[in-house]
Amino acid sequence: MKVLVVGSGGREHTLVWKLAQSPKIDRIYSAPGNPGIKNLATCVDISVNDINRLADFAKENNIDLTIVGPEAPLVAGIVDEFESRGLGIFGPSKAAAQIEGSKVFSKDLMKKYKIPTADYQVFERAQDAVDYINTAQVPLVVKAEGLAAGKGVIIAHDRDTAKEAIKSIMIDRAFGESGSRIVIEEYLEGPEVTVLAFCDGKVAVPMVSSRDHKRVFDNNEGPNTGGMGAVSPAPAYTLELAKAVEHDIIQRTVDAMASEGIPFKGILYTGLMITKSGPKVLEYNCRFGDPETQVVIPRLKTDLVDIVESVINGDLLNTKIEWKQETAVCVVIASRGYPGSYETGKPIRGLADAEKNGSIVFHAGTALNNGELVTAGGRVLGVTALGKDIQDARELVYKSVSKIYFDGMHYRKDIGF
């Protein structure tokens, strides 16, 4: 079969890496792909947001299955367009993708179906939000309503920070139209856990847990990023917690979406805070997480194609999914200045040496310049290693990271601690 993977980051490189191991696949395409993906697939110069061209390509090239990595095309309705043309595609419909595309939709859904989450208020006018801040208890969390590439969440420990966040999102429009409304939530405390789940519209099957490290600097300091690293399994996620989350949160969410007449098929990403009063939902995503995918998928033993086909066919319950018992750690190597402004075009060295001890290097923001590999994004590489436990995996991954160099490279030294 022929498969098309839409996207160009570390998540998509990981998916292509896993798909390339399937005996069912004859050829993989990626649009637009990246230099790392190019070693495993044919890269096609089509933007992830050019839905019509992607569908045309899939039709013209007899693509059997398309897997969508990023959220933007899902929220824009790529699945609806492909299905209207009779093309096989993995992911939620435009209506179902609202669970990530609209924080108001997801918060209202949780409230209606009694899915545990932080208390919240929604504001359409900046002044109303500021008036609320003047009397609200801090700390609290200010969120842009729409998509913001993982950066539209500001934790405000004081009122001045909260007001600055409101100004940035609603008046300065730092995230464009995503800031037309904001959600202000109560601040939750506890360890964070991410649980991805395969969903076929009726049944949800959770994957192994992971934990993302969002802040740019060690000791969880600095601004939020798209993710500076991840570990799997999440240390705080016990078997007892897993059972409760699967029943009371993940399956209940899939049931809620079905009750609303918008069945969810694809990947449901549930970001959790394990509070003193139990697990609560921080956010939903409608796709694989990044960099969570880089630690979860390397632990997957089952052929990913088999799972994806069972989701599309609504037969997930009859598919056996197996996982490796090893621990995985991923360290993201970023450009200096990320998540703010950063330079690109810096030559990258040492990838072959980094992979000699068994680590996997996933490309996130790279390009080729006259045949030379150079930086082309904020998050440049994700280095993943598996080990018998978290200490073993961590030692291996940092040994690999030490072999890589480009001017201005930055990474956290405490992933997994």
GROMACS .gro file of C-alpha atoms in nm:
model
  417
    1MET     CA    1   0.000   0.000   0.000
    2LYS     CA    2   0.094   0.365  -0.044
    3VAL     CA    3   0.085   0.600   0.254
    4LEU     CA    4   0.101   0.980   0.276
    5VAL     CA    5   0.209   1.148   0.602
    6VAL     CA    6   0.115   1.516   0.624
    7GLY     CA    7   0.361   1.731   0.822
    8SER     CA    8   0.726   1.827   0.852
    9GLY     CA    9   0.830   1.797   1.217
   10GLY     CA   10   0.968   1.551   1.468
   11ARG     CA   11   0.627   1.395   1.522
   12GLU     CA   12   0.593   1.320   1.150
   13HIS     CA   13   0.949   1.187   1.127
   14THR     CA   14   0.864   0.949   1.411
   15LEU     CA   15   0.546   0.831   1.239
   16VAL     CA   16   0.730   0.776   0.909
   17TRP     CA   17   1.007   0.590   1.096
   18LYS     CA   18   0.747   0.354   1.246
   19LEU     CA   19   0.547   0.313   0.924
   20ALA     CA   20   0.866   0.224   0.734
   21GLN     CA   21   0.887  -0.089   0.952
   22SER     CA   22   0.549  -0.219   0.828
   23PRO     CA   23   0.556  -0.504   0.574
   24LYS     CA   24   0.221  -0.377   0.446
   25ILE     CA   25   0.366  -0.055   0.304
   26ASP     CA   26   0.530  -0.037  -0.038
   27ARG     CA   27   0.591   0.336  -0.051
   28ILE     CA   28   0.568   0.635   0.185
   29TYR     CA   29   0.522   0.997   0.084
   30SER     CA   30   0.542   1.298   0.313
   31ALA     CA   31   0.416   1.651   0.250
   32PRO     CA   32   0.622   1.856   0.289
   33GLY     CA   33   0.850   1.631   0.497
   34ASN     CA   34   1.204   1.716   0.611
   35PRO     CA   35   1.563   1.596   0.548
   36GLY     CA   36   1.530   1.320   0.809
   37ILE     CA   37   1.204   1.195   0.658
   38LYS     CA   38   1.367   1.210   0.313
   39ASN     CA   39   1.584   0.912   0.410
   40LEU     CA   40   1.269   0.698   0.452
   41ALA     CA   41   1.007   0.851   0.223
   42THR     CA   42   0.950   1.061  -0.087
   43CYS     CA   43   0.901   1.424   0.016
   44VAL     CA   44   0.643   1.629  -0.174
   45ASP     CA   45   0.650   2.008  -0.169
   46ILE     CA   46   0.290   2.072  -0.061
   47SER     CA   47   0.197   2.279   0.244
   48VAL     CA   48   0.009   2.106   0.525
   49ASN     CA   49  -0.262   2.371   0.490
   50ASP     CA   50  -0.314   2.326   0.115
   51ILE     CA   51  -0.589   2.071   0.162
   52ASN     CA   52  -0.710   2.064  -0.200
   53ARG     CA   53  -0.361   2.005  -0.340
   54LEU     CA   54  -0.299   1.732  -0.084
   55ALA     CA   55  -0.623   1.561  -0.182
   56ASP     CA   56  -0.539   1.600  -0.552
   57PHE     CA   57  -0.198   1.443  -0.490
   58ALA     CA   58  -0.351   1.151  -0.297
   59LYS     CA   59  -0.604   1.090  -0.576
   60GLU     CA   60  -0.353   1.117  -0.860
   61ASN     CA   61  -0.100   0.889  -0.688
   62ASN     CA   62  -0.347   0.626  -0.566
   63ILE     CA   63  -0.262   0.684  -0.200
   64ASP     CA   64  -0.434   0.420   0.013
   65LEU     CA   65  -0.397   0.595   0.347
   66THR     CA   66  -0.316   0.947   0.464
   67ILE     CA   67  -0.206   1.018   0.821
   68VAL     CA   68  -0.221   1.380   0.937
   69GLY     CA   69   0.035   1.501   1.189
   70PRO     CA   70  -0.039   1.869   1.274
   71GLU     CA   71  -0.360   2.014   1.413
   72ALA     CA   72  -0.417   2.302   1.168
   73PRO     CA   73  -0.529   2.093   0.867
   74LEU     CA   74  -0.746   1.874   1.092
   75VAL     CA   75  -0.921   2.179   1.238
   76ALA     CA   76  -0.957   2.316   0.883
   77GLY     CA   77  -1.138   2.000   0.767
   78ILE     CA   78  -0.884   1.791   0.574
   79VAL     CA   79  -1.054   1.467   0.681
   80ASP     CA   80  -1.392   1.584   0.547
   81GLU     CA   81  -1.237   1.682   0.213
   82PHE     CA   82  -1.051   1.351   0.170
   83GLU     CA   83  -1.354   1.143   0.268
   84SER     CA   84  -1.575   1.338   0.028
   85ARG     CA   85  -1.341   1.221  -0.249
   86GLY     CA   86  -1.340   0.859  -0.131
   87LEU     CA   87  -0.983   0.880   0.001
   88GLY     CA   88  -0.866   0.686   0.309
   89ILE     CA   89  -0.753   0.919   0.587
   90PHE     CA   90  -0.678   0.889   0.960
   91GLY     CA   91  -0.794   1.166   1.190
   92PRO     CA   92  -1.103   1.341   1.327
   93SER     CA   93  -1.356   1.535   1.122
   94LYS     CA   94  -1.360   1.915   1.126
   95ALA     CA   95  -1.644   1.909   1.379
   96ALA     CA   96  -1.463   1.662   1.607
   97ALA     CA   97  -1.133   1.853   1.579
   98GLN     CA   98  -1.302   2.141   1.763
   99ILE     CA   99  -1.196   1.959   2.078
  100GLU     CA  100  -0.855   2.119   2.016
  101GLY     CA  101  -0.950   2.403   1.784
  102SER     CA  102  -1.181   2.567   2.038
  103LYS     CA  103  -1.095   2.570   2.407
  104VAL     CA  104  -1.445   2.702   2.476
  105PHE     CA  105  -1.596   2.400   2.300
  106SER     CA  106  -1.379   2.156   2.496
  107LYS     CA  107  -1.438   2.326   2.834
  108ASP     CA  108  -1.813   2.339   2.776
  109LEU     CA  109  -1.810   1.972   2.673
  110MET     CA  110  -1.630   1.874   2.995
  111LYS     CA  111  -1.869   2.080   3.203
  112LYS     CA  112  -2.177   1.927   3.039
  113TYR     CA  113  -2.057   1.567   3.075
  114LYS     CA  114  -1.895   1.608   3.417
  115ILE     CA  115  -1.540   1.537   3.301
  116PRO     CA  116  -1.303   1.670   3.572
  117THR     CA  117  -1.124   1.991   3.472
  118ALA     CA  118  -1.033   2.333   3.613
  119ASP     CA  119  -1.309   2.588   3.678
  120TYR     CA  120  -1.314   2.853   3.405
  121GLN     CA  121  -1.462   3.172   3.265
  122VAL     CA  122  -1.486   3.276   2.898
  123PHE     CA  123  -1.438   3.637   2.782
  124GLU     CA  124  -1.496   3.806   2.447
  125ARG     CA  125  -1.394   4.157   2.560
  126ALA     CA  126  -1.054   4.242   2.706
  127GLN     CA  127  -1.197   4.488   2.958
  128ASP     CA  128  -1.437   4.228   3.097
  129ALA     CA  129  -1.144   3.991   3.144
  130VAL     CA  130  -0.940   4.262   3.321
  131ASP     CA  131  -1.235   4.342   3.550
  132TYR     CA  132  -1.255   3.973   3.640
  133ILE     CA  133  -0.880   3.959   3.711
  134ASN     CA  134  -0.912   4.250   3.956
  135THR     CA  135  -1.119   4.033   4.191
  136ALA     CA  136  -1.007   3.679   4.099
  137GLN     CA  137  -0.777   3.470   4.311
  138VAL     CA  138  -0.426   3.427   4.168
  139PRO     CA  139  -0.240   3.236   4.037
  140LEU     CA  140  -0.456   3.153   3.738
  141VAL     CA  141  -0.417   3.050   3.375
  142VAL     CA  142  -0.495   3.261   3.068
  143LYS     CA  143  -0.551   3.075   2.739
  144ALA     CA  144  -0.607   3.189   2.382
  145GLU     CA  145  -0.928   3.027   2.259
  146GLY     CA  146  -0.793   2.884   1.934
  147LEU     CA  147  -0.477   2.723   1.800
  148ALA     CA  148  -0.149   2.882   1.910
  149ALA     CA  149   0.119   2.619   1.836
  150GLY     CA  150   0.138   2.518   2.202
  151LYS     CA  151   0.229   2.871   2.312
  152GLY     CA  152  -0.111   3.028   2.385
  153VAL     CA  153  -0.116   2.938   2.754
  154ILE     CA  154   0.014   3.183   3.013
  155ILE     CA  155   0.041   3.091   3.381
  156ALA     CA  156  -0.007   3.415   3.575
  157HIS     CA  157   0.118   3.417   3.932
  158ASP     CA  158   0.007   3.777   3.982
  159ARG     CA  159  -0.260   4.012   3.844
  160ASP     CA  160  -0.016   4.223   3.642
  161THR     CA  161   0.105   3.916   3.450
  162ALA     CA  162  -0.255   3.810   3.387
  163LYS     CA  163  -0.345   4.154   3.253
  164GLU     CA  164  -0.038   4.157   3.029
  165ALA     CA  165  -0.144   3.815   2.896
  166ILE     CA  166  -0.493   3.948   2.818
  167LYS     CA  167  -0.342   4.246   2.634
  168SER     CA  168  -0.101   4.026   2.439
  169ILE     CA  169  -0.371   3.778   2.332
  170MET     CA  170  -0.679   3.997   2.282
  171ILE     CA  171  -0.545   4.342   2.190
  172ASP     CA  172  -0.200   4.284   2.037
  173ARG     CA  173  -0.330   3.958   1.880
  174ALA     CA  174  -0.006   3.770   1.939
  175PHE     CA  175  -0.185   3.456   1.815
  176GLY     CA  176  -0.405   3.618   1.552
  177GLU     CA  177  -0.774   3.524   1.546
  178SER     CA  178  -0.707   3.259   1.812
  179GLY     CA  179  -0.721   3.550   2.056
  180SER     CA  180  -1.074   3.665   1.971
  181ARG     CA  181  -1.186   3.493   2.292
  182ILE     CA  182  -0.993   3.382   2.598
  183VAL     CA  183  -1.047   3.126   2.870
  184ILE     CA  184  -0.933   3.209   3.223
  185GLU     CA  185  -0.897   2.902   3.443
  186GLU     CA  186  -0.819   2.822   3.800
  187TYR     CA  187  -0.456   2.722   3.855
  188LEU     CA  188  -0.408   2.350   3.918
  189GLU     CA  189  -0.108   2.196   4.092
  190GLY     CA  190   0.048   1.852   4.067
  191PRO     CA  191   0.249   1.635   3.828
  192GLU     CA  192   0.150   1.653   3.461
  193VAL     CA  193   0.078   1.344   3.250
  194THR     CA  194  -0.011   1.304   2.884
  195VAL     CA  195  -0.218   1.010   2.765
  196LEU     CA  196  -0.272   0.956   2.394
  197ALA     CA  197  -0.550   0.722   2.289
  198PHE     CA  198  -0.657   0.555   1.966
  199CYS     CA  199  -1.030   0.620   1.914
  200ASP     CA  200  -1.268   0.470   1.657
  201GLY     CA  201  -1.572   0.682   1.741
  202LYS     CA  202  -1.701   0.436   2.001
  203VAL     CA  203  -1.402   0.289   2.182
  204ALA     CA  204  -1.087   0.452   2.318
  205VAL     CA  205  -0.769   0.249   2.375
  206PRO     CA  206  -0.506   0.447   2.569
  207MET     CA  207  -0.139   0.427   2.475
  208VAL     CA  208   0.143   0.418   2.727
  209SER     CA  209   0.168   0.740   2.926
  210SER     CA  210   0.421   1.018   2.879
  211ARG     CA  211   0.525   1.346   3.034
  212ASP     CA  212   0.615   1.655   2.832
  213HIS     CA  213   0.854   1.922   2.958
  214LYS     CA  214   0.708   2.253   2.835
  215ARG     CA  215   0.929   2.527   2.985
  216VAL     CA  216   1.234   2.627   2.786
  217PHE     CA  217   1.489   2.619   3.072
  218ASP     CA  218   1.595   2.371   3.340
  219ASN     CA  219   1.393   2.346   3.661
  220ASN     CA  220   1.077   2.433   3.463
  221GLU     CA  221   1.178   2.797   3.425
  222GLY     CA  222   1.118   3.036   3.137
  223PRO     CA  223   0.828   3.060   2.891
  224ASN     CA  224   0.620   2.772   2.759
  225THR     CA  225   0.738   2.610   2.436
  226GLY     CA  226   0.598   2.343   2.209
  227GLY     CA  227   0.792   2.097   2.427
  228MET     CA  228   1.160   2.061   2.521
  229GLY     CA  229   1.155   1.687   2.585
  230ALA     CA  230   0.947   1.396   2.710
  231VAL     CA  231   0.962   1.069   2.900
  232SER     CA  232   0.751   0.754   2.883
  233PRO     CA  233   0.606   0.620   3.104
  234ALA     CA  234   0.515   0.921   3.318
  235PRO     CA  235   0.660   0.857   3.667
  236ALA     CA  236   0.348   0.976   3.851
  237TYR     CA  237   0.103   0.764   3.651
  238THR     CA  238   0.010   0.457   3.857
  239LEU     CA  239  -0.201   0.162   3.741
  240GLU     CA  240  -0.483   0.281   3.965
  241LEU     CA  241  -0.472   0.628   3.812
  242ALA     CA  242  -0.462   0.481   3.462
  243LYS     CA  243  -0.783   0.285   3.520
  244ALA     CA  244  -0.961   0.592   3.658
  245VAL     CA  245  -0.845   0.814   3.371
  246GLU     CA  246  -0.945   0.559   3.108
  247HIS     CA  247  -1.296   0.520   3.253
  248ASP     CA  248  -1.378   0.865   3.392
  249ILE     CA  249  -1.200   1.086   3.141
  250ILE     CA  250  -1.090   0.930   2.810
  251GLN     CA  251  -1.380   0.693   2.741
  252ARG     CA  252  -1.625   0.945   2.885
  253THR     CA  253  -1.491   1.204   2.641
  254VAL     CA  254  -1.539   0.972   2.344
  255ASP     CA  255  -1.891   0.891   2.469
  256ALA     CA  256  -1.963   1.263   2.509
  257MET     CA  257  -1.854   1.339   2.152
  258ALA     CA  258  -2.071   1.055   2.022
  259SER     CA  259  -2.366   1.187   2.224
  260GLU     CA  260  -2.314   1.527   2.063
  261GLY     CA  261  -2.342   1.363   1.720
  262ILE     CA  262  -1.975   1.419   1.634
  263PRO     CA  263  -1.796   1.086   1.689
  264PHE     CA  264  -1.423   1.122   1.746
  265LYS     CA  265  -1.200   0.901   1.528
  266GLY     CA  266  -0.823   0.926   1.535
  267ILE     CA  267  -0.589   1.029   1.817
  268LEU     CA  268  -0.723   1.190   2.132
  269TYR     CA  269  -0.449   1.363   2.330
  270THR     CA  270  -0.544   1.424   2.692
  271GLY     CA  271  -0.316   1.649   2.899
  272LEU     CA  272  -0.373   1.582   3.269
  273MET     CA  273  -0.281   1.734   3.601
  274ILE     CA  274  -0.273   1.486   3.888
  275THR     CA  275  -0.414   1.708   4.164
  276LYS     CA  276  -0.476   1.623   4.529
  277SER     CA  277  -0.843   1.573   4.444
  278GLY     CA  278  -0.766   1.346   4.149
  279PRO     CA  279  -0.673   1.373   3.779
  280LYS     CA  280  -0.814   1.670   3.589
  281VAL     CA  281  -0.798   1.761   3.219
  282LEU     CA  282  -0.570   2.051   3.129
  283GLU     CA  283  -0.630   2.029   2.755
  284TYR     CA  284  -0.729   1.807   2.467
  285ASN     CA  285  -0.551   1.778   2.133
  286CYS     CA  286  -0.694   1.609   1.825
  287ARG     CA  287  -0.368   1.445   1.710
  288PHE     CA  288  -0.037   1.295   1.818
  289GLY     CA  289   0.158   1.518   2.055
  290ASP     CA  290   0.501   1.656   1.981
  291PRO     CA  291   0.741   1.555   2.143
  292GLU     CA  292   0.526   1.290   2.319
  293THR     CA  293   0.510   1.089   1.996
  294GLN     CA  294   0.890   1.061   2.000
  295VAL     CA  295   0.878   0.859   2.323
  296VAL     CA  296   0.547   0.675   2.280
  297ILE     CA  297   0.575   0.541   1.924
  298PRO     CA  298   0.928   0.393   1.972
  299ARG     CA  299   0.772   0.179   2.249
  300LEU     CA  300   0.495   0.047   2.019
  301LYS     CA  301   0.546  -0.316   1.916
  302THR     CA  302   0.229  -0.354   1.705
  303ASP     CA  303   0.226  -0.252   1.338
  304LEU     CA  304   0.088   0.104   1.333
  305VAL     CA  305  -0.091   0.035   1.004
  306ASP     CA  306  -0.301  -0.239   1.166
  307ILE     CA  307  -0.414   0.000   1.439
  308VAL     CA  308  -0.489   0.286   1.201
  309GLU     CA  309  -0.696   0.060   0.976
  310SER     CA  310  -0.895  -0.071   1.273
  311VAL     CA  311  -0.971   0.288   1.379
  312ILE     CA  312  -1.092   0.383   1.032
  313ASN     CA  313  -1.303   0.066   1.011
  314GLY     CA  314  -1.450   0.111   1.361
  315ASP     CA  315  -1.300  -0.218   1.477
  316LEU     CA  316  -1.047  -0.103   1.737
  317LEU     CA  317  -1.181  -0.334   2.009
  318ASN     CA  318  -1.064  -0.641   1.815
  319THR     CA  319  -0.708  -0.517   1.763
  320LYS     CA  320  -0.437  -0.630   2.005
  321ILE     CA  321  -0.194  -0.348   2.082
  322GLU     CA  322   0.139  -0.437   2.246
  323TRP     CA  323   0.407  -0.216   2.400
  324LYS     CA  324   0.773  -0.251   2.495
  325GLN     CA  325   0.842  -0.243   2.868
  326GLU     CA  326   1.145  -0.016   2.824
  327THR     CA  327   1.152   0.349   2.928
  328ALA     CA  328   1.196   0.617   2.660
  329VAL     CA  329   1.347   0.965   2.699
  330CYS     CA  330   1.350   1.236   2.431
  331VAL     CA  331   1.559   1.553   2.452
  332VAL     CA  332   1.473   1.838   2.214
  333ILE     CA  333   1.763   2.044   2.080
  334ALA     CA  334   1.647   2.396   1.999
  335SER     CA  335   1.784   2.714   1.846
  336ARG     CA  336   1.906   2.990   2.076
  337GLY     CA  337   1.620   3.232   2.144
  338TYR     CA  338   1.338   2.981   2.101
  339PRO     CA  339   1.040   3.018   2.169
  340GLY     CA  340   1.110   3.382   2.077
  341SER     CA  341   1.309   3.495   1.772
  342TYR     CA  342   1.598   3.277   1.659
  343GLU     CA  343   1.843   3.246   1.371
  344THR     CA  344   1.836   2.965   1.114
  345GLY     CA  345   2.081   2.825   0.860
  346LYS     CA  346   2.333   2.699   1.115
  347PRO     CA  347   2.525   2.386   0.997
  348ILE     CA  348   2.450   2.074   1.205
  349ARG     CA  349   2.719   1.822   1.292
  350GLY     CA  350   2.744   1.485   1.464
  351LEU     CA  351   2.416   1.307   1.386
  352ALA     CA  352   2.583   0.983   1.278
  353ASP     CA  353   2.788   0.973   1.599
  354ALA     CA  354   2.475   1.042   1.804
  355GLU     CA  355   2.301   0.737   1.659
  356LYS     CA  356   2.593   0.496   1.702
  357ASN     CA  357   2.488   0.397   2.056
  358GLY     CA  358   2.131   0.313   1.953
  359SER     CA  359   1.961   0.649   1.996
  360ILE     CA  360   1.723   0.777   1.728
  361VAL     CA  361   1.754   1.133   1.598
  362PHE     CA  362   1.424   1.276   1.474
  363HIS     CA  363   1.437   1.591   1.261
  364ALA     CA  364   1.203   1.872   1.367
  365GLY     CA  365   1.333   2.194   1.210
  366THR     CA  366   1.607   2.111   0.959
  367ALA     CA  367   1.675   2.187   0.593
  368LEU     CA  368   1.935   2.113   0.326
  369ASN     CA  369   2.145   2.402   0.197
  370ASN     CA  370   2.354   2.294  -0.102
  371GLY     CA  371   2.354   1.941   0.041
  372GLU     CA  372   2.451   2.055   0.392
  373LEU     CA  373   2.214   1.993   0.684
  374VAL     CA  374   2.125   2.322   0.856
  375THR     CA  375   1.882   2.450   1.119
  376ALA     CA  376   1.545   2.571   0.993
  377GLY     CA  377   1.327   2.608   1.303
  378GLY     CA  378   1.302   2.675   1.674
  379ARG     CA  379   1.296   2.310   1.770
  380VAL     CA  380   1.562   2.151   1.550
  381LEU     CA  381   1.608   1.788   1.659
  382GLY     CA  382   1.460   1.538   1.902
  383VAL     CA  383   1.697   1.269   2.030
  384THR     CA  384   1.526   0.958   2.172
  385ALA     CA  385   1.675   0.665   2.360
  386LEU     CA  386   1.520   0.356   2.519
  387GLY     CA  387   1.658   0.193   2.833
  388LYS     CA  388   1.569  -0.060   3.100
  389ASP     CA  389   1.469   0.227   3.330
  390ILE     CA  390   1.459   0.607   3.324
  391GLN     CA  391   1.817   0.645   3.447
  392ASP     CA  392   1.948   0.410   3.180
  393ALA     CA  393   1.755   0.586   2.902
  394ARG     CA  394   1.855   0.930   3.028
  395GLU     CA  395   2.226   0.847   3.036
  396LEU     CA  396   2.207   0.708   2.685
  397VAL     CA  397   2.017   1.003   2.540
  398TYR     CA  398   2.242   1.269   2.690
  399LYS     CA  399   2.549   1.080   2.570
  400SER     CA  400   2.401   1.102   2.219
  401VAL     CA  401   2.305   1.469   2.254
  402SER     CA  402   2.666   1.551   2.347
  403LYS     CA  403   2.779   1.433   2.001
  404ILE     CA  404   2.563   1.692   1.820
  405TYR     CA  405   2.664   2.051   1.757
  406PHE     CA  406   2.537   2.365   1.585
  407ASP     CA  407   2.597   2.729   1.669
  408GLY     CA  408   2.355   2.847   1.938
  409MET     CA  409   2.210   2.504   2.017
  410HIS     CA  410   2.015   2.485   2.340
  411TYR     CA  411   1.863   2.194   2.530
  412ARG     CA  412   1.745   2.119   2.881
  413LYS     CA  413   1.979   1.916   3.099
  414ASP     CA  414   1.704   1.785   3.331
  415ILE     CA  415   1.463   1.591   3.110
  416GLY     CA  416   1.345   1.291   3.307
  417PHE     CA  417   1.453   1.421   3.646
   0.00000   0.00000   0.00000
